[in-house]
Amino acid sequence: MAQRPKRTFRQRRADSSDSDAAEEPSAEPGAPGEQAAPGPAEEGSPPGGGRAEAAERPLCVRGPRGRGRGRGRVWASSRRATGVAHLADSGSDVPESKTADLSTDEENGTHHSSESKDGQSSSPDSSSSLEEEFSSVATRNEETSEESQEDKNQDIWEQQQMRKAIKITEGRDMDLSHGSESQTVKFDTSISFPPVNLEIIKKQLNTRLTLLQDTHRVHLREYEKYVEDVKSSKSTIQNLENSSNQALNFKFYKSMKIYVENLIDCLNEKIISIQEIESSMHALLLKQAMSFLKRRQDELKHESTYLQQLSRKAETSTNGSLAIDEKTQWILEEIESRRTQRRQARELSGNCDHQEGTSSDDELSSSDMTDFQKSQGDILQDHKKIFEDVHDDFCNIQNILLKFQQWREKFPGSYYEAFISLCIPKLLNPLIRFQLIDWNPLKFGSVGLKQMPWFTSIEEFMNSSVEDSKKEDSSDKKILSVVINKTVIPRLTDFVEFIWDPLSTSQTTSLIMHCRMILEHSTCENEVSKGKQDLLKSIVSRIKKAIEDDVFIPLYPKSAVENKTSPHSKFQERQFWSGLKLFGNILLWNGLLQDDILRELGLEKLLNRYLIIALLNATLGPDIVKKCNQIAAYLPEKWFENSAMRTSIPQLENFIQFLLQSAHKLSRSDFRDEVKEIILILVKIRALNQAEFFIEEYHLDHLKSVLKEV
């Protein structure tokens, strides 16, 4: 802040105004930034002073104009006009220190400015008036008395002005002192600071650097997050821009919704007809199976009764004929007629190694066959009419799956969120059942599931999934397993429980083939495992029922069976080979049923309970060895794969004892080949210890090579 220049005041003597005027100095005319100006005349002039005395008023010397306006004034006191003349004459000889700057209030600034301007404009006139005053000094002396009063008034006015200036200066000095005191407080040197060394500074800088680095890392993570968000947003925008129009999407979903609703309505309406046709076909097959079973049991009953009567007659009397009722006679003739037809058919085909009793005896009469074919044709005709009024898009499985495939390709997100893979098996269930109406898994040469249209369509649908092809446990990959579990296995279980004849080798072989394929495609699903267990339980149950109901091997006196052409011997032989056929059919389930279950059914319930007893009561000879060879041929080879086995499985102990007993008896006779066959059977079923003991006992050295080969 610019300081105001010091103000100096010149003392005046009241006793000699002329001398004072002569001694009064003036400002140097050549001082830089200063010019002479008349003092204030109108503002504070004492009474009695007029405008004619303007030349006698004191002169004011001001500093630079820029610093004088509004900030203060420079006052020069002069009582007489002669002082002004002396000021003009003396010029620059007057010292500058005799001048004084006085500052007044801001309210008088403009007035001083106007006065200074008047003084500047009147400076040439004042020089001429000074010359006139010097020439008329004598005249003015006369007016001294009048001027003395004016001088008093002027002195009073000047004192008032000086007191005002002193008060203003003191106030400003007080403000400056207070400001300096407030500034010195801020820089109080008495305050002590803790000592500072380089380690403290280094530690603080490291701390500050660590904080800045942490902050930088946080900002960097935020930046990376924002960059990822920007990329994700751009990707979303790009996807939205590249995606099809929302109107088209809505149109697709709406059309798909309408299609599914129409499909469900169609299937709900047709499922009643499908169930009726399915029930009719099942009833027809069941009726045929029950007729075969009943005929076989009736024929077995009548033939057994006839032979019993024949045996009693032989025991009582040899003369006379046996009275037989007409029904029994008709049944026996019918049985013999079918056997003759089968025998002739085998001879024509060249199959001469067939054993009586191994035939299924499931031939129908011409009338029964005609009725069956007519009923089956009517059912199949009604079966074709179910969907004849339905468009292919609602009854063709391939077309239906194509609709869902389009959905999966266009909008995979909504497709998988809707769990379509769980809905497809339910939608396809009626259509698959419709295709399975004419399917008979017990019929030899029936179409396999893999060759069916619905199976191939589902496989193509699963394989066409690009996303699911990378996932082994994807939802669409399970569609086929669920379909098999929900649709195929229940139907197959019905065939096993009600229609399958375990005595029929052709039915058993065909059923096993379908079961292997079905269970192969249903091993990865928990629900399918439950269906698999239900199917296997029904198989075991049906085999047990067949053993209990269909196996019957009568025991006759040796006198009745010694003659191989006798009715008793033939009947016993047929029943033995029928039981042995069932034994072989049971062991065909090896790999599907557990080994423990197979051994229980085949060995314990059938071999040991029926077949061994029949062998023990038969006449020893080559036929016995042939039957034993056939029993060993039916046994699964995997039961004897362990090379460390020296004894066979426990369930074959009775069979081994019978073989050894037969070998002992045959070794005493001239049946060397039959003995060798028995030793080979023992080796095959891993009864090596028994075979070795028998060879050593009878000194059959030529058979030791058989043991060495094993």
XYZ file of C-alpha atoms in Angstrom:
710
model
C 0.000 0.000 0.000
C 1.448 3.311 -1.043
C 2.293 5.579 1.880
C 1.278 9.146 1.950
C 4.222 11.684 1.800
C 5.131 13.490 4.958
C 3.309 16.688 5.646
C 5.399 19.753 6.758
C 3.988 22.953 8.151
C 5.630 26.340 8.016
C 5.496 28.513 11.136
C 4.154 31.980 10.683
C 4.687 35.185 12.552
C 1.701 37.262 13.221
C 3.562 40.480 13.973
C 5.010 41.227 10.534
C 2.963 39.935 7.713
C 5.104 41.698 5.077
C 8.320 40.105 6.261
C 6.627 36.840 6.480
C 5.437 37.197 2.987
C 8.904 38.103 1.866
C 10.416 35.101 3.637
C 7.751 32.591 2.591
C 9.226 30.003 0.288
C 7.485 28.541 -2.620
C 7.644 25.180 -4.325
C 10.291 24.739 -6.870
C 8.889 25.362 -10.273
C 10.923 22.569 -11.738
C 10.084 19.846 -9.201
C 9.002 16.634 -10.932
C 5.343 15.617 -10.609
C 4.430 18.859 -8.752
C 2.646 22.024 -9.826
C 1.408 25.165 -8.017
C -2.282 25.410 -7.198
C -4.327 27.931 -5.350
C -5.566 26.949 -1.907
C -9.162 26.411 -1.129
C -10.939 29.713 -1.115
C -14.644 28.883 -1.138
C -14.747 25.835 1.165
C -13.575 27.133 4.511
C -12.710 30.837 4.109
C -13.299 32.902 7.231
C -15.956 35.548 7.254
C -14.885 38.839 5.938
C -12.773 37.468 3.157
C -14.142 38.045 -0.338
C -13.416 36.687 -3.748
C -11.249 39.716 -4.574
C -8.710 38.442 -2.126
C -8.172 35.182 -3.912
C -4.681 36.259 -4.842
C -3.793 36.609 -1.189
C -4.815 33.057 -0.229
C -2.093 30.517 0.389
C -0.732 28.508 -2.503
C -1.018 24.737 -2.536
C 1.750 22.592 -3.947
C 0.448 19.063 -4.882
C 2.332 15.928 -5.729
C 1.496 13.714 -8.654
C -2.111 13.901 -9.625
C -2.684 10.210 -9.547
C -1.669 10.009 -5.862
C -3.422 13.135 -4.583
C -7.049 12.513 -5.722
C -9.204 11.050 -2.997
C -6.284 10.224 -0.638
C -5.117 13.485 0.844
C -4.165 17.039 0.223
C -0.951 19.175 0.365
C -1.556 22.437 2.178
C 0.779 25.676 1.949
C -0.176 28.426 4.413
C 0.278 32.145 3.259
C -1.328 35.165 4.875
C -0.469 37.885 2.404
C -0.349 38.424 -1.282
C 3.175 39.727 -0.953
C 4.198 36.160 0.067
C 2.949 34.980 -3.248
C 4.975 37.606 -5.096
C 8.013 36.649 -3.109
C 7.314 33.036 -3.980
C 7.327 33.910 -7.619
C 10.553 35.921 -7.340
C 12.483 33.501 -5.202
C 11.616 30.522 -7.466
C 13.551 27.499 -6.617
C 15.604 29.118 -3.856
C 12.976 28.186 -1.249
C 13.705 24.806 0.332
C 11.233 22.044 -0.391
C 11.099 20.982 3.233
C 8.993 24.040 4.101
C 5.978 22.531 2.318
C 3.427 20.325 4.052
C 0.945 17.667 2.861
C -2.233 17.453 4.820
C -4.861 14.807 4.256
C -8.545 15.419 4.771
C -11.653 13.327 4.405
C -12.660 11.763 1.123
C -15.631 13.990 0.921
C -13.445 17.076 0.167
C -11.415 15.421 -2.599
C -13.384 16.645 -5.526
C -13.416 20.174 -4.224
C -9.641 20.292 -3.895
C -9.308 18.954 -7.352
C -11.409 21.753 -8.774
C -9.462 24.334 -6.805
C -6.141 23.044 -8.069
C -7.432 23.244 -11.584
C -8.423 26.927 -10.981
C -5.012 27.626 -9.539
C -3.281 26.153 -12.508
C -5.349 28.166 -14.922
C -4.740 31.410 -13.020
C -0.967 31.097 -12.587
C -0.113 33.528 -15.456
C -2.501 36.119 -14.098
C -1.052 35.868 -10.609
C 2.468 36.705 -11.852
C 1.205 39.941 -13.360
C -0.710 40.763 -10.195
C 2.459 40.264 -8.119
C 4.228 42.984 -10.101
C 1.376 45.308 -9.435
C 1.502 44.503 -5.724
C 5.242 45.284 -5.513
C 4.655 48.679 -7.111
C 1.842 49.567 -4.750
C 3.305 48.569 -1.365
C 2.723 51.923 0.102
C -0.903 51.878 -0.783
C -1.410 48.563 0.902
C 0.139 49.638 4.144
C -2.832 51.734 4.729
C -5.030 48.744 4.722
C -3.015 46.901 7.375
C -5.475 47.422 10.094
C -8.246 45.898 8.083
C -6.216 42.907 7.147
C -5.203 42.117 10.728
C -8.764 41.063 11.461
C -8.750 38.901 8.426
C -5.475 37.344 9.548
C -7.034 36.323 12.830
C -9.882 34.701 11.087
C -7.489 32.972 8.753
C -5.419 31.675 11.671
C -8.497 30.255 13.358
C -9.515 28.494 10.169
C -6.024 27.040 9.632
C -5.853 25.723 13.195
C -9.145 23.999 12.691
C -7.894 22.403 9.529
C -4.657 21.298 11.179
C -6.508 19.700 14.085
C -8.604 17.755 11.623
C -5.497 16.598 9.778
C -3.801 15.502 13.041
C -6.834 13.457 14.123
C -6.984 11.643 10.758
C -3.254 10.889 10.860
C -3.450 9.481 14.400
C -6.367 7.227 13.392
C -4.448 5.838 10.433
C -1.344 5.236 12.541
C -3.439 3.277 15.030
C -4.832 1.096 12.243
C -1.363 0.400 10.946
C -0.131 -0.506 14.408
C -2.969 -2.951 14.937
C -2.324 -4.555 11.533
C 1.363 -4.956 12.286
C 0.591 -6.525 15.637
C -1.751 -9.062 14.010
C 0.916 -9.883 11.465
C 3.598 -10.369 14.042
C 1.435 -12.883 15.904
C 1.487 -15.179 12.909
C 5.264 -15.213 12.861
C 5.913 -15.595 16.549
C 9.481 -16.778 16.963
C 8.853 -17.978 20.482
C 7.046 -21.097 19.227
C 9.331 -24.156 19.306
C 9.184 -26.968 16.707
C 10.302 -30.609 17.219
C 13.736 -31.537 15.910
C 13.863 -32.747 12.354
C 16.445 -35.086 10.814
C 16.830 -36.924 7.527
C 15.519 -40.264 8.836
C 12.231 -38.702 9.946
C 11.874 -36.929 6.635
C 12.712 -40.148 4.756
C 10.225 -42.140 6.829
C 7.485 -39.588 6.231
C 8.256 -39.522 2.536
C 8.155 -43.330 2.347
C 4.850 -43.396 4.212
C 3.475 -40.781 1.901
C 4.804 -42.717 -1.115
C 3.175 -45.947 0.145
C -0.146 -44.202 0.580
C 0.110 -42.730 -2.866
C 0.996 -46.138 -4.332
C -1.985 -47.754 -2.588
C -4.227 -45.033 -3.841
C -2.773 -45.470 -7.302
C -3.456 -49.202 -7.225
C -7.028 -48.603 -6.097
C -7.494 -46.114 -8.869
C -5.878 -48.538 -11.312
C -8.298 -51.307 -10.319
C -11.193 -48.935 -10.652
C -9.874 -47.903 -14.017
C -9.613 -51.514 -15.159
C -13.120 -52.161 -13.892
C -14.402 -49.166 -15.769
C -12.570 -50.322 -18.895
C -14.201 -53.755 -18.594
C -17.579 -52.134 -18.030
C -17.058 -50.041 -21.114
C -16.093 -53.112 -23.141
C -19.081 -55.030 -21.787
C -21.379 -52.145 -22.563
C -19.991 -51.861 -26.072
C -20.390 -55.603 -26.546
C -23.952 -55.457 -25.277
C -24.691 -52.561 -27.570
C -23.142 -54.445 -30.466
C -25.164 -57.538 -29.675
C -28.324 -55.540 -29.411
C -27.559 -53.799 -32.668
C -26.769 -57.083 -34.378
C -29.728 -58.914 -32.879
C -32.908 -59.209 -34.767
C -35.637 -56.763 -34.366
C -37.642 -56.966 -31.166
C -40.773 -57.190 -33.190
C -39.423 -60.268 -34.969
C -38.411 -61.788 -31.641
C -41.855 -61.216 -30.245
C -43.377 -62.673 -33.365
C -41.227 -65.799 -33.048
C -42.045 -66.333 -29.381
C -45.700 -65.750 -30.013
C -45.751 -68.221 -32.903
C -43.849 -70.757 -30.775
C -46.320 -70.321 -27.939
C -49.260 -70.825 -30.270
C -47.568 -73.855 -31.823
C -46.915 -75.523 -28.463
C -50.445 -74.838 -27.283
C -51.883 -76.366 -30.453
C -49.516 -79.327 -30.155
C -50.601 -79.976 -26.576
C -54.268 -79.693 -27.518
C -53.732 -82.144 -30.359
C -51.899 -84.658 -28.190
C -54.439 -84.378 -25.388
C -57.138 -85.218 -27.844
C -55.270 -88.085 -29.524
C -53.832 -89.685 -26.398
C -57.193 -91.294 -25.647
C -57.227 -93.036 -29.002
C -53.575 -94.032 -28.602
C -54.284 -95.610 -25.223
C -57.249 -97.514 -26.615
C -55.275 -98.913 -29.568
C -52.350 -99.696 -27.304
C -54.595 -101.568 -24.894
C -56.246 -103.475 -27.743
C -52.897 -104.621 -29.151
C -51.625 -105.570 -25.716
C -54.815 -107.516 -25.010
C -54.513 -109.357 -28.312
C -50.901 -110.394 -27.633
C -51.728 -111.288 -24.061
C -54.602 -113.436 -25.190
C -52.338 -115.293 -27.605
C -49.632 -115.796 -24.953
C -52.145 -117.033 -22.403
C -53.637 -119.405 -24.954
C -50.192 -120.917 -25.622
C -49.499 -121.245 -21.922
C -52.882 -122.773 -21.176
C -52.622 -125.195 -24.086
C -49.189 -126.327 -22.981
C -50.280 -126.860 -19.432
C -53.461 -128.656 -20.501
C -51.556 -130.889 -22.882
C -48.985 -131.639 -20.199
C -51.732 -132.489 -17.756
C -53.639 -134.733 -20.127
C -50.538 -136.504 -21.413
C -49.253 -137.088 -17.902
C -52.636 -138.398 -16.825
C -52.765 -140.707 -19.804
C -49.311 -142.126 -19.025
C -50.191 -142.643 -15.404
C -53.289 -144.527 -16.430
C -51.208 -146.523 -18.856
C -48.738 -147.403 -16.107
C -51.476 -148.526 -13.747
C -53.035 -150.658 -16.453
C -49.660 -152.248 -17.140
C -49.278 -153.043 -13.469
C -52.774 -154.564 -13.096
C -53.371 -156.338 -16.376
C -51.804 -156.546 -19.758
C -54.982 -157.431 -21.631
C -57.676 -155.017 -22.794
C -57.566 -151.480 -24.074
C -57.346 -148.269 -22.039
C -60.509 -146.255 -22.006
C -59.727 -142.628 -22.876
C -62.259 -139.833 -22.997
C -62.792 -137.993 -26.210
C -61.217 -134.734 -25.053
C -57.993 -136.438 -23.990
C -57.952 -138.407 -27.196
C -58.405 -135.223 -29.246
C -55.645 -133.429 -27.332
C -53.217 -136.296 -27.786
C -53.923 -136.412 -31.480
C -53.462 -132.659 -31.768
C -50.150 -132.863 -29.940
C -48.882 -135.632 -32.148
C -50.031 -133.802 -35.285
C -48.018 -130.682 -34.411
C -44.977 -132.755 -33.538
C -45.188 -134.523 -36.885
C -45.397 -131.188 -38.698
C -42.356 -129.814 -36.851
C -40.436 -133.013 -37.499
C -41.165 -132.819 -41.209
C -40.157 -129.150 -41.279
C -36.839 -129.938 -39.616
C -36.154 -132.734 -42.041
C -36.798 -130.386 -44.944
C -34.445 -127.798 -43.469
C -31.746 -130.378 -42.730
C -31.826 -129.944 -38.955
C -31.450 -133.555 -37.862
C -29.760 -132.875 -34.517
C -32.893 -131.590 -32.853
C -34.053 -133.008 -29.554
C -37.700 -133.666 -28.866
C -38.969 -131.252 -26.269
C -36.819 -128.290 -27.239
C -39.523 -126.895 -29.524
C -41.586 -124.013 -28.170
C -44.792 -125.600 -29.417
C -46.277 -122.193 -30.227
C -47.872 -123.088 -33.525
C -51.407 -121.860 -34.114
C -54.095 -123.630 -35.990
C -55.168 -122.167 -39.291
C -58.404 -120.837 -37.830
C -56.661 -119.308 -34.815
C -54.012 -117.768 -37.018
C -56.693 -116.281 -39.268
C -58.556 -114.814 -36.315
C -55.354 -113.385 -34.853
C -54.261 -111.788 -38.093
C -57.726 -110.325 -38.669
C -57.840 -108.798 -35.191
C -54.309 -107.472 -35.532
C -55.104 -105.976 -38.942
C -58.172 -104.203 -37.562
C -56.118 -102.715 -34.745
C -53.411 -101.537 -37.109
C -56.039 -100.044 -39.400
C -57.439 -98.031 -36.520
C -53.882 -97.187 -35.558
C -53.276 -95.524 -38.933
C -56.422 -93.418 -38.626
C -55.375 -91.689 -35.399
C -53.258 -88.962 -37.009
C -54.618 -89.031 -40.528
C -56.373 -85.681 -39.938
C -53.333 -84.062 -38.326
C -50.689 -81.973 -40.058
C -47.154 -83.349 -40.076
C -45.930 -80.458 -37.923
C -47.997 -81.851 -35.052
C -47.540 -85.613 -35.467
C -44.107 -86.007 -37.067
C -41.427 -86.152 -34.402
C -38.749 -84.846 -36.741
C -40.806 -81.755 -37.598
C -41.586 -81.112 -33.942
C -37.939 -81.329 -32.955
C -37.057 -79.042 -35.851
C -39.216 -76.317 -34.293
C -37.355 -76.579 -31.004
C -34.046 -76.761 -32.818
C -34.801 -73.401 -34.464
C -35.554 -71.974 -31.038
C -32.286 -73.345 -29.660
C -30.275 -71.887 -32.529
C -31.895 -68.441 -32.522
C -32.340 -67.877 -28.791
C -30.285 -70.438 -26.858
C -30.521 -68.455 -23.633
C -34.300 -68.564 -23.371
C -34.314 -72.140 -24.688
C -32.171 -73.481 -21.848
C -33.816 -71.233 -19.254
C -37.181 -72.758 -20.200
C -35.821 -76.313 -19.535
C -37.062 -77.539 -22.899
C -35.016 -80.724 -22.514
C -37.356 -81.729 -19.685
C -40.469 -80.933 -21.701
C -39.553 -82.700 -24.943
C -39.817 -86.279 -23.538
C -43.311 -85.530 -22.228
C -44.380 -84.024 -25.535
C -42.984 -86.943 -27.520
C -44.351 -89.655 -25.237
C -47.732 -90.065 -27.029
C -46.091 -90.032 -30.458
C -43.470 -92.623 -29.475
C -46.133 -94.851 -27.956
C -48.029 -94.491 -31.218
C -45.010 -95.824 -33.124
C -44.481 -98.662 -30.619
C -47.994 -100.062 -30.946
C -46.899 -102.446 -33.720
C -43.570 -103.202 -32.011
C -43.152 -106.656 -30.466
C -39.767 -107.118 -28.765
C -40.474 -110.867 -28.358
C -40.817 -111.469 -32.054
C -37.690 -112.794 -33.670
C -36.373 -110.335 -36.255
C -38.406 -107.403 -34.921
C -37.201 -103.895 -35.708
C -34.631 -102.603 -33.247
C -35.124 -99.299 -31.502
C -32.137 -97.761 -33.285
C -33.856 -98.312 -36.617
C -37.069 -96.582 -35.539
C -37.774 -93.076 -36.878
C -38.263 -91.502 -33.463
C -34.904 -92.827 -32.224
C -32.949 -91.442 -35.175
C -34.784 -88.085 -34.960
C -33.905 -87.650 -31.291
C -30.276 -88.587 -31.921
C -30.023 -86.019 -34.723
C -31.582 -83.372 -32.484
C -29.077 -84.068 -29.700
C -26.096 -84.135 -32.044
C -27.100 -80.844 -33.689
C -26.619 -78.950 -30.442
C -23.392 -76.977 -30.843
C -23.238 -75.881 -27.220
C -24.178 -79.209 -25.738
C -21.618 -81.065 -27.831
C -18.928 -79.652 -25.534
C -20.670 -80.902 -22.413
C -21.050 -84.546 -21.598
C -23.725 -83.880 -18.970
C -25.693 -81.308 -20.958
C -29.452 -81.272 -20.681
C -30.236 -82.136 -24.329
C -27.910 -85.148 -24.186
C -30.263 -86.721 -21.630
C -33.390 -86.547 -23.771
C -32.959 -90.027 -25.258
C -32.314 -91.596 -21.846
C -35.397 -89.966 -20.385
C -37.523 -91.066 -23.344
C -36.341 -94.660 -22.989
C -36.946 -94.595 -19.263
C -40.379 -93.000 -19.409
C -41.766 -94.649 -22.529
C -39.864 -97.714 -23.726
C -38.938 -99.468 -20.477
C -42.512 -99.498 -19.082
C -43.761 -101.056 -22.317
C -40.936 -103.585 -22.301
C -41.726 -104.432 -18.672
C -45.327 -105.198 -19.648
C -44.103 -107.616 -22.310
C -41.869 -109.373 -19.766
C -44.534 -109.703 -17.095
C -47.509 -110.770 -19.208
C -46.433 -111.965 -22.668
C -42.880 -113.332 -22.541
C -42.489 -117.107 -22.463
C -39.109 -117.996 -20.868
C -39.326 -121.464 -22.469
C -39.158 -119.866 -25.920
C -35.562 -119.420 -27.021
C -36.513 -117.123 -29.894
C -38.498 -114.813 -27.603
C -35.761 -114.832 -24.979
C -33.029 -114.075 -27.525
C -34.983 -111.201 -29.062
C -35.887 -109.803 -25.634
C -32.275 -109.943 -24.448
C -31.118 -108.104 -27.575
C -33.563 -105.242 -26.994
C -32.822 -105.134 -23.271
C -29.093 -104.800 -23.848
C -29.585 -101.905 -26.228
C -32.110 -100.147 -23.983
C -30.096 -100.522 -20.785
C -26.993 -99.344 -22.609
C -28.692 -96.004 -23.331
C -30.140 -95.657 -19.843
C -27.128 -96.056 -17.572
C -26.393 -92.375 -16.856
C -29.708 -91.304 -15.421
C -30.889 -91.928 -11.857
C -34.517 -92.275 -12.866
C -33.520 -94.644 -15.659
C -31.676 -96.777 -13.081
C -34.948 -97.146 -11.219
C -36.706 -98.193 -14.420
C -33.859 -100.591 -15.121
C -34.239 -102.174 -11.701
C -37.980 -102.570 -12.216
C -37.353 -104.269 -15.554
C -34.765 -106.661 -14.128
C -37.009 -107.502 -11.197
C -39.825 -108.390 -13.576
C -37.434 -110.634 -15.541
C -36.374 -112.512 -12.397
C -39.968 -112.844 -11.256
C -41.078 -114.244 -14.607
C -38.235 -116.793 -14.650
C -39.136 -118.004 -11.178
C -42.749 -118.419 -12.237
C -41.682 -120.420 -15.296
C -39.534 -122.747 -13.178
C -42.404 -123.353 -10.801
C -45.170 -123.768 -13.413
C -43.572 -125.137 -16.557
C -40.841 -127.509 -15.399
C -42.136 -131.019 -14.922
C -39.878 -134.094 -15.244
C -41.747 -137.262 -14.214
C -39.950 -140.214 -12.663
C -40.978 -143.609 -13.960
C -39.794 -147.083 -13.086
C -36.718 -148.126 -14.987
C -38.723 -150.905 -16.530
C -40.983 -148.277 -18.115
C -38.165 -146.131 -19.493
C -35.664 -148.772 -20.511
C -37.428 -149.035 -23.843
C -36.571 -145.768 -25.615
C -39.637 -146.085 -27.820
C -42.084 -146.356 -24.933
C -44.457 -143.398 -24.312
C -43.041 -143.000 -20.796
C -39.466 -142.740 -21.991
C -40.357 -140.306 -24.755
C -42.405 -138.133 -22.433
C -39.634 -138.092 -19.813
C -37.054 -137.226 -22.441
C -39.161 -134.390 -23.822
C -39.706 -132.936 -20.359
C -36.010 -133.193 -19.489
C -34.937 -131.423 -22.655
C -37.640 -128.809 -22.088
C -36.221 -128.126 -18.600
C -32.700 -128.077 -20.011
C -33.840 -125.590 -22.651
C -35.180 -123.334 -19.898
C -31.832 -123.736 -18.129
C -30.033 -122.485 -21.216
C -32.500 -119.590 -21.675
C -31.946 -118.471 -18.091
C -28.177 -118.408 -18.485
C -28.544 -116.304 -21.640
C -29.179 -113.383 -19.282
C -25.529 -113.466 -18.304
C -24.268 -109.873 -18.278
C -27.692 -108.379 -17.626
C -28.613 -110.185 -14.422
C -26.154 -110.469 -11.577
C -24.167 -113.701 -11.273
C -25.631 -114.487 -7.864
C -29.156 -114.246 -9.240
C -28.307 -116.399 -12.262
C -26.677 -119.072 -10.113
C -29.629 -119.105 -7.802
C -32.177 -119.410 -10.620
C -30.272 -121.660 -13.021
C -28.158 -123.839 -10.759
C -29.937 -124.068 -7.436
C -33.606 -123.902 -8.463
C -33.423 -125.734 -11.800
C -30.246 -127.803 -12.197
C -29.944 -129.211 -8.697
C -33.679 -129.528 -8.054
C -34.883 -130.985 -11.370
C -32.194 -131.855 -13.885
C -29.743 -133.690 -11.621
C -32.561 -135.780 -10.148
C -33.713 -136.750 -13.641
C -30.131 -137.681 -14.568
C -29.735 -139.832 -11.493
C -32.844 -141.820 -12.439
C -31.895 -142.204 -16.107
C -30.129 -145.163 -17.640
C -26.386 -144.608 -17.700
C -24.965 -144.404 -21.168
C -23.905 -142.079 -23.949
C -27.171 -140.112 -23.629
C -26.239 -139.149 -20.087
C -22.879 -137.808 -21.210
C -24.559 -135.897 -24.019
C -26.944 -134.224 -21.574
C -24.063 -133.354 -19.235
C -22.140 -131.856 -22.137
C -25.140 -129.699 -22.964
C -25.424 -128.518 -19.356
C -21.738 -127.539 -19.331
C -22.130 -125.759 -22.686
C -24.829 -123.494 -21.232
C -22.628 -122.396 -18.316
C -21.089 -118.925 -18.852
C -17.364 -119.067 -19.514
C -16.636 -115.970 -17.410
C -17.500 -117.946 -14.293
C -14.358 -120.015 -14.878
C -11.916 -117.425 -16.204
C -9.792 -117.408 -13.065
C -6.737 -119.494 -13.902
C -5.952 -120.046 -10.225
C -9.174 -121.939 -9.660
C -8.686 -125.597 -8.752
C -12.254 -126.217 -7.600
C -15.470 -125.144 -9.271
C -18.208 -122.879 -7.906
C -20.199 -124.296 -4.956
C -23.529 -124.471 -6.843
C -22.012 -127.084 -9.200
C -20.953 -129.475 -6.466
C -23.905 -131.843 -7.079
C -23.243 -131.798 -10.809
C -19.551 -132.607 -10.235
C -20.417 -135.503 -7.966
C -22.789 -136.871 -10.572
C -20.062 -136.624 -13.209
C -17.566 -138.466 -11.036
C -20.140 -141.119 -10.202
C -20.954 -141.600 -13.872
C -17.246 -141.739 -14.754
C -16.640 -144.452 -12.144
C -19.480 -146.523 -13.550
C -18.480 -145.989 -17.165
C -14.824 -146.778 -16.480
C -15.816 -150.271 -15.438
C -17.473 -150.764 -18.813
C -16.163 -150.224 -22.255
C -16.971 -146.463 -22.461
C -13.522 -144.938 -22.701
C -14.689 -142.079 -24.906
C -17.526 -141.191 -22.519
C -15.087 -141.165 -19.595
C -12.833 -138.809 -21.487
C -15.817 -136.561 -22.179
C -16.613 -136.459 -18.476
C -13.001 -135.537 -17.632
C -13.142 -132.727 -20.187
C -16.358 -131.454 -18.595
C -14.666 -131.435 -15.181
C -11.731 -129.503 -16.603
C -14.034 -126.986 -18.285
C -15.898 -126.182 -15.056
C -12.554 -125.952 -13.188
C -12.997 -129.065 -11.080
C -9.295 -129.755 -11.598
C -8.628 -131.398 -8.258
C -11.420 -133.929 -8.792
C -10.326 -134.638 -12.355
C -6.679 -135.110 -11.312
C -7.654 -137.451 -8.486
C -9.844 -139.512 -10.818
C -7.060 -139.813 -13.422
C -4.560 -140.972 -10.825
C -7.071 -143.375 -9.306
C -7.802 -145.122 -12.592
C -4.325 -144.620 -14.060
C -5.572 -142.689 -17.060
C -2.165 -141.397 -18.050
C -3.295 -140.534 -21.543
C -5.629 -137.880 -20.020
C -2.913 -136.081 -18.053
C -2.137 -134.032 -21.117
C -5.583 -132.514 -20.793
C -4.689 -131.195 -17.338
C -1.340 -129.878 -18.556
C -3.020 -127.902 -21.299
C -5.156 -126.161 -18.708
